[in-house]
PDB file of C-alpha atoms in Angstrom:
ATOM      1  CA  UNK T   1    -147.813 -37.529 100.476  1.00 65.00           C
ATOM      2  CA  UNK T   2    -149.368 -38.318  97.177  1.00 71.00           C
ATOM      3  CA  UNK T   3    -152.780 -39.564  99.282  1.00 73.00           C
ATOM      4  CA  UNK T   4    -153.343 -36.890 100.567  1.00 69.00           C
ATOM      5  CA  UNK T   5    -152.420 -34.187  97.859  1.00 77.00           C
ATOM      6  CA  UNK T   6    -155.340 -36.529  95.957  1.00 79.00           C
ATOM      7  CA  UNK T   7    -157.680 -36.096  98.742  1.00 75.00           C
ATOM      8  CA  UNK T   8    -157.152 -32.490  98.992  1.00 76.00           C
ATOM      9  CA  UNK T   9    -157.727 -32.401  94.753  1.00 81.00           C
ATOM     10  CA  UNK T  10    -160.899 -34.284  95.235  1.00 79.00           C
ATOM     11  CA  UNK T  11    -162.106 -32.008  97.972  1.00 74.00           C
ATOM     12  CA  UNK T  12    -161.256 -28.770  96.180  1.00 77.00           C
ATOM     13  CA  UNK T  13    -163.327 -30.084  92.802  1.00 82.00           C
ATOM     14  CA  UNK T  14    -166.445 -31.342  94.664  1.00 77.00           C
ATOM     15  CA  UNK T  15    -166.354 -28.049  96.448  1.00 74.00           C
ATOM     16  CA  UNK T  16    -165.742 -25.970  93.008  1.00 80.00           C
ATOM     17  CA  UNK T  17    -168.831 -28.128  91.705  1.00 82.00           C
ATOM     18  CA  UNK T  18    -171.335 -27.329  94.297  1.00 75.00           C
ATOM     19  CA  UNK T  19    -170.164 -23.852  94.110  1.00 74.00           C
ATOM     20  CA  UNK T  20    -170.396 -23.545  90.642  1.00 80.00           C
ATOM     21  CA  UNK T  21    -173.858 -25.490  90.162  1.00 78.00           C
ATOM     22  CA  UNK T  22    -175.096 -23.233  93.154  1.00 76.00           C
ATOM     23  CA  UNK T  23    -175.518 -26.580  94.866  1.00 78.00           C
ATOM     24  CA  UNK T  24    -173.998 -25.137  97.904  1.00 77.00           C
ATOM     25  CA  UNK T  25    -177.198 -22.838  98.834  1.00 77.00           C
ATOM     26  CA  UNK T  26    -179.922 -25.686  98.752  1.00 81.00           C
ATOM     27  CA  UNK T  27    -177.408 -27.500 101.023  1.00 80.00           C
ATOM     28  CA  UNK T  28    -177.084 -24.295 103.089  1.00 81.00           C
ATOM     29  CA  UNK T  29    -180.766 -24.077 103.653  1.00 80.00           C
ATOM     30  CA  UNK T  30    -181.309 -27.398 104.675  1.00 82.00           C
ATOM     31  CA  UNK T  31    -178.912 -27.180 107.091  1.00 82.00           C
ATOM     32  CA  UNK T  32    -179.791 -23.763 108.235  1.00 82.00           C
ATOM     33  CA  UNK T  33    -183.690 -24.138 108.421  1.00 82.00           C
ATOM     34  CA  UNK T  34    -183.572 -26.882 111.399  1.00 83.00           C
ATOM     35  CA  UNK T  35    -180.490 -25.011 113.275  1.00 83.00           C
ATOM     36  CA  UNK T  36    -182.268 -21.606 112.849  1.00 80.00           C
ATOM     37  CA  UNK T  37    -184.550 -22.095 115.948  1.00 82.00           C
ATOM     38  CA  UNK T  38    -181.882 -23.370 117.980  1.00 81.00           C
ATOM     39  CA  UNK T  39    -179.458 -21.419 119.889  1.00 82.00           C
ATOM     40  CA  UNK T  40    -176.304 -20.928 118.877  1.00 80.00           C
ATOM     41  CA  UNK T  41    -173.719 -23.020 121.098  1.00 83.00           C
ATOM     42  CA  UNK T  42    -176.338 -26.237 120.112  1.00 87.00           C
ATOM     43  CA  UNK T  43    -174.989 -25.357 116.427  1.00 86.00           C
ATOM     44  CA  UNK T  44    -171.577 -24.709 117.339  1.00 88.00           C
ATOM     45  CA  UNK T  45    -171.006 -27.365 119.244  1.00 90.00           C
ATOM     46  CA  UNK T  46    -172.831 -30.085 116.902  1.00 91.00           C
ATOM     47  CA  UNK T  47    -170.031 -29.000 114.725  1.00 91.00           C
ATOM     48  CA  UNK T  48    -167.226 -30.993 116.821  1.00 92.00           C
ATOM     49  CA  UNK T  49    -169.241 -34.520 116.594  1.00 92.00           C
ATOM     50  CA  UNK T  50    -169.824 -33.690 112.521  1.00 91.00           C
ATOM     51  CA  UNK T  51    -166.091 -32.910 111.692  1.00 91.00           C
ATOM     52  CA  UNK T  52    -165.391 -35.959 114.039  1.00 91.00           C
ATOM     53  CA  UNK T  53    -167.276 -38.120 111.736  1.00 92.00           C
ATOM     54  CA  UNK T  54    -166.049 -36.746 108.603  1.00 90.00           C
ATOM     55  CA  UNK T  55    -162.468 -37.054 110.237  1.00 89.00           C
ATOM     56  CA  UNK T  56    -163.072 -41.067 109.639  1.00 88.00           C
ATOM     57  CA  UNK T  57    -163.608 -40.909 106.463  1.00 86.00           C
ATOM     58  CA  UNK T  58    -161.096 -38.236 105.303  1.00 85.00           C
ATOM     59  CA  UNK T  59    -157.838 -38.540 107.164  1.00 83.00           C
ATOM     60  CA  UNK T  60    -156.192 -35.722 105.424  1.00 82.00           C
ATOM     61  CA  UNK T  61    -157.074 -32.699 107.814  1.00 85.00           C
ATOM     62  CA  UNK T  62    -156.007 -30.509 105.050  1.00 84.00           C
ATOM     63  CA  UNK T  63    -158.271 -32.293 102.698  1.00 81.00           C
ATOM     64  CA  UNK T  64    -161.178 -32.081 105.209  1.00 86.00           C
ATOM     65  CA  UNK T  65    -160.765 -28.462 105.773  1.00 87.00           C
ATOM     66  CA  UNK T  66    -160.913 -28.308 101.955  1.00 82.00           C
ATOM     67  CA  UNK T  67    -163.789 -30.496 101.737  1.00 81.00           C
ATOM     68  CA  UNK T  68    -166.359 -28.898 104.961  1.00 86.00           C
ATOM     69  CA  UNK T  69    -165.302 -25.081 105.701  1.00 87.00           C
ATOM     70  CA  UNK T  70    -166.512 -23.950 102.380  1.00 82.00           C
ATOM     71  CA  UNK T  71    -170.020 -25.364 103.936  1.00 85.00           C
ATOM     72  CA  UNK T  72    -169.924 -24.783 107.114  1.00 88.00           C
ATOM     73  CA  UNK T  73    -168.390 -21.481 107.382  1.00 88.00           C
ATOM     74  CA  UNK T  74    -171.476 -20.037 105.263  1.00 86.00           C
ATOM     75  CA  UNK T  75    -173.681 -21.690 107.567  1.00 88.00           C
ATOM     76  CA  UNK T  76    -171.902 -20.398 110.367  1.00 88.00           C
ATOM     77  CA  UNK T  77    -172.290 -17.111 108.715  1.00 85.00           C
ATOM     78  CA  UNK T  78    -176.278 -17.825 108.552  1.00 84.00           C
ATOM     79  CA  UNK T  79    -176.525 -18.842 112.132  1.00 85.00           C
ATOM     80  CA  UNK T  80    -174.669 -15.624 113.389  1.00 83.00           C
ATOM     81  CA  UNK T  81    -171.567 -18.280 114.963  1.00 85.00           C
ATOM     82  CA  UNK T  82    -168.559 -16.382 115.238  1.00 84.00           C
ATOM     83  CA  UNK T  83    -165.979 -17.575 111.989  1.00 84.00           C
ATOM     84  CA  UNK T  84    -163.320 -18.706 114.716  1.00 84.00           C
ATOM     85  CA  UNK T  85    -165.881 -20.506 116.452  1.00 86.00           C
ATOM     86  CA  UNK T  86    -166.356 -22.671 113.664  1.00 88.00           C
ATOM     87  CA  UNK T  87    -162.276 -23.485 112.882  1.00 88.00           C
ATOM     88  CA  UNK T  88    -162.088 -24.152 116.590  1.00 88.00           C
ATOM     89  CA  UNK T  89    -164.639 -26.724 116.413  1.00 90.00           C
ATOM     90  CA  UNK T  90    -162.712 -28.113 112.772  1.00 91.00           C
ATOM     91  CA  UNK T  91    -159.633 -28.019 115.319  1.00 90.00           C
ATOM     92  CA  UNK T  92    -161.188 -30.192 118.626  1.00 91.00           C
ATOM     93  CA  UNK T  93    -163.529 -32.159 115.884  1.00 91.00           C
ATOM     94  CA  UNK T  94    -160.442 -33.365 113.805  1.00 90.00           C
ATOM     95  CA  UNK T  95    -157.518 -33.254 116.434  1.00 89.00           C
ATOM     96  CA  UNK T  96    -159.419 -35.412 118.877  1.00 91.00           C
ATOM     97  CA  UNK T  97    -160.643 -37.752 116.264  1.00 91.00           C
ATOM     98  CA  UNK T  98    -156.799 -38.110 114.943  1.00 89.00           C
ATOM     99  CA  UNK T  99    -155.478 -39.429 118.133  1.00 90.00           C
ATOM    100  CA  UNK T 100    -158.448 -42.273 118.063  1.00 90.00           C
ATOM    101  CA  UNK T 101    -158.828 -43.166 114.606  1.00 89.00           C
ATOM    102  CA  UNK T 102    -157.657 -46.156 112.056  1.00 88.00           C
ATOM    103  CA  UNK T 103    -157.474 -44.595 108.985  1.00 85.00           C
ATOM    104  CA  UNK T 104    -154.648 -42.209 110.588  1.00 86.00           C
ATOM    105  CA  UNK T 105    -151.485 -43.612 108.830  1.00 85.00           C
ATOM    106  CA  UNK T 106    -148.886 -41.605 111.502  1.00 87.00           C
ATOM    107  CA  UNK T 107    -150.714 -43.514 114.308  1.00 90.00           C
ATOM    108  CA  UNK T 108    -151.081 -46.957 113.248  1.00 91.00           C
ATOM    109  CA  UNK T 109    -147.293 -46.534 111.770  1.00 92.00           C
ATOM    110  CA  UNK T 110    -146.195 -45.436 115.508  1.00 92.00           C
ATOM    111  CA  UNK T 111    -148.666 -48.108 117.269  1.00 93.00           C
ATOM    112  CA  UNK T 112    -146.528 -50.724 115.078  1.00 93.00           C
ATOM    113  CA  UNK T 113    -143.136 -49.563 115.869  1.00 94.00           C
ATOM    114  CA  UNK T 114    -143.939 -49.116 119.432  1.00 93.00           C
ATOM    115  CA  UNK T 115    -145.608 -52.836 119.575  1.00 94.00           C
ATOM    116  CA  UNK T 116    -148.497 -51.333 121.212  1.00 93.00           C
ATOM    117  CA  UNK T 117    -152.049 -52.899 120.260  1.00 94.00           C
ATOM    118  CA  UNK T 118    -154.231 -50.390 118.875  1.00 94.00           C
ATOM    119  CA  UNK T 119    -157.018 -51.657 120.764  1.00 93.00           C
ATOM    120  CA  UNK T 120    -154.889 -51.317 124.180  1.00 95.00           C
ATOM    121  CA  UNK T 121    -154.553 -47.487 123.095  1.00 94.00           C
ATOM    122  CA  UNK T 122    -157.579 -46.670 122.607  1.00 94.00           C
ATOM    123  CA  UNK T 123    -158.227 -47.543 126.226  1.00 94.00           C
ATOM    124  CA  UNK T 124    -155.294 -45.851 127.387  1.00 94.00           C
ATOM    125  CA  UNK T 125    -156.378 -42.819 125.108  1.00 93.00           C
ATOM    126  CA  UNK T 126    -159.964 -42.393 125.298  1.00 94.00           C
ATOM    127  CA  UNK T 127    -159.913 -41.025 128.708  1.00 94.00           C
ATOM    128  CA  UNK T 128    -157.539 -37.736 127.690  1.00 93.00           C
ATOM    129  CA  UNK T 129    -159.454 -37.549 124.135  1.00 93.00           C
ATOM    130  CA  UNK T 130    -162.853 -37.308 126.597  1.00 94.00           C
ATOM    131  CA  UNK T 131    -161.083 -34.984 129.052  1.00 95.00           C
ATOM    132  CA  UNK T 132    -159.489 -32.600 126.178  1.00 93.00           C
ATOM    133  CA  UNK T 133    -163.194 -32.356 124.398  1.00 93.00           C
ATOM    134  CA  UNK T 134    -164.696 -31.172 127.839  1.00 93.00           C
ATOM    135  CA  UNK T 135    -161.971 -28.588 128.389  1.00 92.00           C
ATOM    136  CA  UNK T 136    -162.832 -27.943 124.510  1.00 88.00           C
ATOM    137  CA  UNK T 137    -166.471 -28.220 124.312  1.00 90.00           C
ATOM    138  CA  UNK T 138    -166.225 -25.407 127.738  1.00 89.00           C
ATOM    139  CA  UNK T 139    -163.512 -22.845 125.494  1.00 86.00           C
ATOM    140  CA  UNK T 140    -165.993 -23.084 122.892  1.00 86.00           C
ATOM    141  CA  UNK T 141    -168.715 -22.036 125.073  1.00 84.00           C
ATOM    142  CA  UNK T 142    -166.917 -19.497 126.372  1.00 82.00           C
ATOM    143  CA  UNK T 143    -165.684 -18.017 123.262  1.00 78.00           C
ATOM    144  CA  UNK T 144    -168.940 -17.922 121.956  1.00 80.00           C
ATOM    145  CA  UNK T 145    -170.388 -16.006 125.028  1.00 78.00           C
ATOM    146  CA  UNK T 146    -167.341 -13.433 124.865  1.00 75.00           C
ATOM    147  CA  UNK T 147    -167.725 -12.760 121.192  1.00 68.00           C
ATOM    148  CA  UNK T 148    -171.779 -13.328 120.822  1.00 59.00           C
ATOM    149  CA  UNK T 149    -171.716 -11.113 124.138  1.00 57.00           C
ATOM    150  CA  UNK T 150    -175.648 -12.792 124.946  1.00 49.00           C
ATOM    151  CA  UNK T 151    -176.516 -15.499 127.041  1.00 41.00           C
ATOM    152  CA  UNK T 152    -176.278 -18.474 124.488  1.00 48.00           C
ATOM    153  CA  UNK T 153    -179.270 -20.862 125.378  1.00 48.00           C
ATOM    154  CA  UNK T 154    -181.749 -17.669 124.303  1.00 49.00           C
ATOM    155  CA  UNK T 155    -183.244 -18.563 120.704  1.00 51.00           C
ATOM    156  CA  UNK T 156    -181.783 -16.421 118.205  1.00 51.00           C
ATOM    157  CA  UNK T 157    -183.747 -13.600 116.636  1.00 52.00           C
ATOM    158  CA  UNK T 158    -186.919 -15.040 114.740  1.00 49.00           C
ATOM    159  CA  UNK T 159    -185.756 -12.847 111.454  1.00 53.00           C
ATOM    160  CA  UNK T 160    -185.259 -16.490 110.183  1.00 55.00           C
ATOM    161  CA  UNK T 161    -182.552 -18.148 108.631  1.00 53.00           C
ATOM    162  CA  UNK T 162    -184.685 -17.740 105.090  1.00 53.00           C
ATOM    163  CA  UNK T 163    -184.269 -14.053 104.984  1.00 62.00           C
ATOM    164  CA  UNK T 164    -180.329 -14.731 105.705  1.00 58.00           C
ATOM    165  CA  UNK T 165    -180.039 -17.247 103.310  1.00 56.00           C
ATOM    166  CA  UNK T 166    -181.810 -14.928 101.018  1.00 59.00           C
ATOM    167  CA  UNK T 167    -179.325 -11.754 101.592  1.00 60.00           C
ATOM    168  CA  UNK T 168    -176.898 -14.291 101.385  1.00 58.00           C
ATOM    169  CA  UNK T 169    -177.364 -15.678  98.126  1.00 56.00           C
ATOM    170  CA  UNK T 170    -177.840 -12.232  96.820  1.00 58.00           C
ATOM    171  CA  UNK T 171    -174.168 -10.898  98.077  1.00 54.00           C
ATOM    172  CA  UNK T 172    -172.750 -14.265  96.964  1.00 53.00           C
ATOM    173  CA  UNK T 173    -174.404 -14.425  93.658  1.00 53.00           C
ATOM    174  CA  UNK T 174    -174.469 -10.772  92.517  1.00 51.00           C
ATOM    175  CA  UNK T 175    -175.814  -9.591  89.220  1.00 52.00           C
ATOM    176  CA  UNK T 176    -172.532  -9.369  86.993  1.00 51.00           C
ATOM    177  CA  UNK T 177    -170.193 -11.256  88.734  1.00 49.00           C
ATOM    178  CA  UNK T 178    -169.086 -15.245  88.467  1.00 48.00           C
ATOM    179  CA  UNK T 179    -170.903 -17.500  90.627  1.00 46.00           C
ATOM    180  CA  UNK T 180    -168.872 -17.845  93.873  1.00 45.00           C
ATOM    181  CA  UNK T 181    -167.066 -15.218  93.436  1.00 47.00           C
ATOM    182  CA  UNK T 182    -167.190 -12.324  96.239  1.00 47.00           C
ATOM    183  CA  UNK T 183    -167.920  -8.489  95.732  1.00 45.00           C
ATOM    184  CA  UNK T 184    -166.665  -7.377  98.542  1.00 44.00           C
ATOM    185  CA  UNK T 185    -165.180  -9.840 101.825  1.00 45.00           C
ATOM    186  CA  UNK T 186    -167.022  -7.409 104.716  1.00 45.00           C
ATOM    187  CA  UNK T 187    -170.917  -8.484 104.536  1.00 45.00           C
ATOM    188  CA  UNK T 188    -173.380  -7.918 106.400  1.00 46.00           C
ATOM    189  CA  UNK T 189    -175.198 -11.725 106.725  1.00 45.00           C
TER     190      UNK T 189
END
Protein backbone atom coordinates (compact mmCIF):
# COMPACT_ATOMS: atom_id res chain seq x y z
CA UNK A 1 0.00 0.00 0.00
CA UNK A 2 2.72 2.40 0.89
CA UNK A 3 4.14 1.97 -3.03
CA UNK A 4 1.65 3.01 -4.38
CA UNK A 5 0.32 5.90 -2.07
CA UNK A 6 4.20 7.15 -3.05
CA UNK A 7 3.55 6.76 -6.64
CA UNK A 8 0.34 8.49 -6.53
CA UNK A 9 2.38 11.54 -4.32
CA UNK A 10 4.94 11.65 -7.01
CA UNK A 11 2.38 11.84 -9.76
CA UNK A 12 0.24 14.50 -8.10
CA UNK A 13 3.62 16.89 -7.53
CA UNK A 14 5.04 16.46 -11.08
CA UNK A 15 1.57 17.24 -12.26
CA UNK A 16 1.18 20.38 -9.70
CA UNK A 17 4.73 21.43 -11.20
CA UNK A 18 3.94 21.47 -14.81
CA UNK A 19 0.76 23.08 -13.92
CA UNK A 20 2.14 25.60 -11.93
CA UNK A 21 5.30 26.43 -14.25
CA UNK A 22 2.65 26.46 -17.17
CA UNK A 23 4.75 23.58 -18.45
CA UNK A 24 1.64 21.76 -19.23
CA UNK A 25 0.66 24.09 -22.39
CA UNK A 26 4.07 23.77 -24.34
CA UNK A 27 3.51 20.02 -23.74
CA UNK A 28 -0.11 20.44 -24.92
CA UNK A 29 0.94 22.00 -28.14
CA UNK A 30 3.37 19.64 -29.07
CA UNK A 31 1.16 17.06 -28.74
CA UNK A 32 -1.73 18.79 -30.27
CA UNK A 33 0.04 20.34 -33.40
CA UNK A 34 0.87 16.74 -35.07
CA UNK A 35 -2.69 15.16 -33.93
CA UNK A 36 -4.52 18.32 -35.18
CA UNK A 37 -4.60 17.16 -38.88
CA UNK A 38 -5.54 13.80 -38.03
CA UNK A 39 -8.92 12.56 -37.42
CA UNK A 40 -10.12 11.97 -34.35
CA UNK A 41 -10.46 8.05 -33.66
CA UNK A 42 -6.39 8.04 -34.95
CA UNK A 43 -6.00 10.26 -31.62
CA UNK A 44 -8.29 8.40 -29.57
CA UNK A 45 -7.23 5.33 -30.21
CA UNK A 46 -3.28 6.09 -30.05
CA UNK A 47 -4.30 6.77 -26.55
CA UNK A 48 -4.75 2.88 -25.61
CA UNK A 49 -1.02 1.90 -26.89
CA UNK A 50 0.36 5.29 -24.82
CA UNK A 51 -1.39 4.47 -21.43
CA UNK A 52 -0.26 0.81 -22.24
CA UNK A 53 3.24 1.91 -22.18
CA UNK A 54 3.04 4.14 -19.31
CA UNK A 55 1.14 1.17 -17.54
CA UNK A 56 4.86 -0.54 -17.47
CA UNK A 57 6.36 1.84 -15.90
CA UNK A 58 3.73 2.95 -13.33
CA UNK A 59 1.84 0.00 -11.95
CA UNK A 60 -0.30 1.99 -9.69
CA UNK A 61 -3.44 2.69 -12.00
CA UNK A 62 -4.39 5.24 -9.52
CA UNK A 63 -1.02 6.78 -9.73
CA UNK A 64 -1.14 6.72 -13.58
CA UNK A 65 -4.46 8.31 -13.75
CA UNK A 66 -2.83 10.91 -11.48
CA UNK A 67 0.17 11.15 -13.49
CA UNK A 68 -1.52 11.29 -17.57
CA UNK A 69 -5.33 12.57 -17.37
CA UNK A 70 -4.28 15.96 -16.27
CA UNK A 71 -2.44 15.83 -19.91
CA UNK A 72 -4.35 14.10 -21.86
CA UNK A 73 -7.74 15.14 -20.96
CA UNK A 74 -6.72 18.86 -22.09
CA UNK A 75 -5.54 17.47 -25.18
CA UNK A 76 -8.53 15.59 -25.61
CA UNK A 77 -10.28 18.79 -25.01
CA UNK A 78 -8.04 20.41 -27.97
CA UNK A 79 -8.71 17.63 -30.37
CA UNK A 80 -12.60 17.84 -29.85
CA UNK A 81 -12.40 13.74 -28.32
CA UNK A 82 -15.24 13.23 -26.23
CA UNK A 83 -13.87 13.35 -22.14
CA UNK A 84 -15.24 9.64 -21.74
CA UNK A 85 -13.54 8.70 -24.75
CA UNK A 86 -10.38 9.43 -23.28
CA UNK A 87 -11.00 7.46 -19.59
CA UNK A 88 -12.19 4.60 -21.74
CA UNK A 89 -9.03 4.42 -23.51
CA UNK A 90 -7.07 4.99 -19.67
CA UNK A 91 -9.50 1.92 -18.88
CA UNK A 92 -8.60 -0.74 -22.08
CA UNK A 93 -4.87 0.99 -22.10
CA UNK A 94 -4.22 0.10 -18.35
CA UNK A 95 -6.64 -2.94 -17.73
CA UNK A 96 -5.23 -4.86 -20.66
CA UNK A 97 -1.70 -3.99 -19.88
CA UNK A 98 -2.37 -5.23 -16.04
CA UNK A 99 -3.25 -8.70 -16.97
CA UNK A 100 0.25 -8.90 -19.12
CA UNK A 101 2.65 -7.03 -17.21
CA UNK A 102 5.72 -7.75 -14.58
CA UNK A 103 5.75 -4.95 -12.57
CA UNK A 104 2.00 -5.93 -11.48
CA UNK A 105 2.64 -7.18 -7.86
CA UNK A 106 -1.19 -8.96 -7.60
CA UNK A 107 -0.17 -11.00 -10.70
CA UNK A 108 3.21 -12.19 -10.19
CA UNK A 109 2.01 -12.84 -6.33
CA UNK A 110 -0.97 -15.11 -7.87
CA UNK A 111 1.38 -16.62 -10.79
CA UNK A 112 3.60 -17.82 -7.65
CA UNK A 113 0.97 -19.28 -5.55
CA UNK A 114 -0.65 -20.91 -8.43
CA UNK A 115 2.94 -22.40 -9.67
CA UNK A 116 2.16 -21.15 -13.01
CA UNK A 117 5.25 -19.74 -15.11
CA UNK A 118 4.72 -16.30 -16.03
CA UNK A 119 6.01 -16.91 -19.34
CA UNK A 120 3.38 -19.93 -19.84
CA UNK A 121 0.65 -17.12 -19.05
CA UNK A 122 1.42 -14.85 -21.13
CA UNK A 123 0.77 -17.37 -23.87
CA UNK A 124 -2.27 -18.53 -22.38
CA UNK A 125 -3.26 -14.74 -21.91
CA UNK A 126 -2.26 -12.86 -24.84
CA UNK A 127 -4.89 -14.25 -26.99
CA UNK A 128 -8.02 -12.80 -24.64
CA UNK A 129 -5.83 -9.48 -23.90
CA UNK A 130 -5.76 -9.26 -28.10
CA UNK A 131 -9.42 -10.31 -28.36
CA UNK A 132 -10.70 -7.83 -25.41
CA UNK A 133 -8.63 -4.74 -27.18
CA UNK A 134 -10.50 -5.51 -30.55
CA UNK A 135 -13.91 -5.65 -28.88
CA UNK A 136 -12.36 -2.36 -27.14
CA UNK A 137 -10.60 -0.63 -29.84
CA UNK A 138 -14.47 -1.27 -31.91
CA UNK A 139 -16.62 0.37 -28.49
CA UNK A 140 -14.28 3.10 -28.77
CA UNK A 141 -15.01 3.65 -32.30
CA UNK A 142 -18.34 3.46 -31.82
CA UNK A 143 -18.64 5.73 -28.97
CA UNK A 144 -16.83 8.21 -30.68
CA UNK A 145 -19.16 8.09 -33.81
CA UNK A 146 -22.37 8.24 -31.44
CA UNK A 147 -21.12 11.18 -29.46
CA UNK A 148 -18.89 13.05 -32.36
CA UNK A 149 -22.16 12.21 -34.48
CA UNK A 150 -19.60 12.61 -37.98
CA UNK A 151 -18.01 10.08 -39.86
CA UNK A 152 -14.59 9.83 -37.95
CA UNK A 153 -11.87 9.29 -40.74
CA UNK A 154 -12.97 13.09 -42.12
CA UNK A 155 -10.06 15.58 -40.99
CA UNK A 156 -11.25 17.75 -38.37
CA UNK A 157 -12.04 21.38 -39.02
CA UNK A 158 -8.78 23.28 -40.24
CA UNK A 159 -9.54 26.12 -37.36
CA UNK A 160 -6.25 24.53 -36.03
CA UNK A 161 -5.32 23.22 -32.89
CA UNK A 162 -3.22 26.76 -32.34
CA UNK A 163 -6.30 28.82 -32.09
CA UNK A 164 -7.65 26.04 -29.46
CA UNK A 165 -4.68 25.93 -27.63
CA UNK A 166 -4.82 29.64 -27.66
CA UNK A 167 -8.61 29.95 -26.21
CA UNK A 168 -7.45 27.40 -24.10
CA UNK A 169 -4.71 28.88 -22.36
CA UNK A 170 -6.71 32.00 -22.04
CA UNK A 171 -9.80 30.20 -20.03
CA UNK A 172 -7.17 28.22 -18.10
CA UNK A 173 -4.91 31.05 -17.30
CA UNK A 174 -7.31 33.98 -16.78
CA UNK A 175 -6.26 37.45 -15.80
CA UNK A 176 -6.76 37.41 -11.86
CA UNK A 177 -6.95 34.03 -11.06
CA UNK A 178 -4.07 31.29 -9.87
CA UNK A 179 -2.50 29.45 -12.56
CA UNK A 180 -4.47 26.18 -13.00
CA UNK A 181 -7.11 27.15 -11.43
CA UNK A 182 -10.62 27.14 -13.40
CA UNK A 183 -13.18 30.10 -13.80
CA UNK A 184 -15.82 28.35 -14.63
CA UNK A 185 -15.90 24.06 -15.44
CA UNK A 186 -18.39 24.56 -18.78
CA UNK A 187 -15.90 25.93 -21.65
CA UNK A 188 -16.20 26.27 -24.76
CA UNK A 189 -12.56 24.68 -26.23
Amino acid sequence: MLPAALIIGVARSLSLVLTDGRVIDTILNGLATPLSNAPAAVAALLMIPFHAIIHVAVPSVSGQAVLTMPVLVPLSDLLGIPRDATVFAYQTGAGLTEMLTPTNGGLMAVLLAAGVPYGRWIRFAIVGVLLALMIGVAAMISVLSAAVGRVLLDPPDQRGAFERLIRFANWRYAPGTPAGSCRNHEHAV
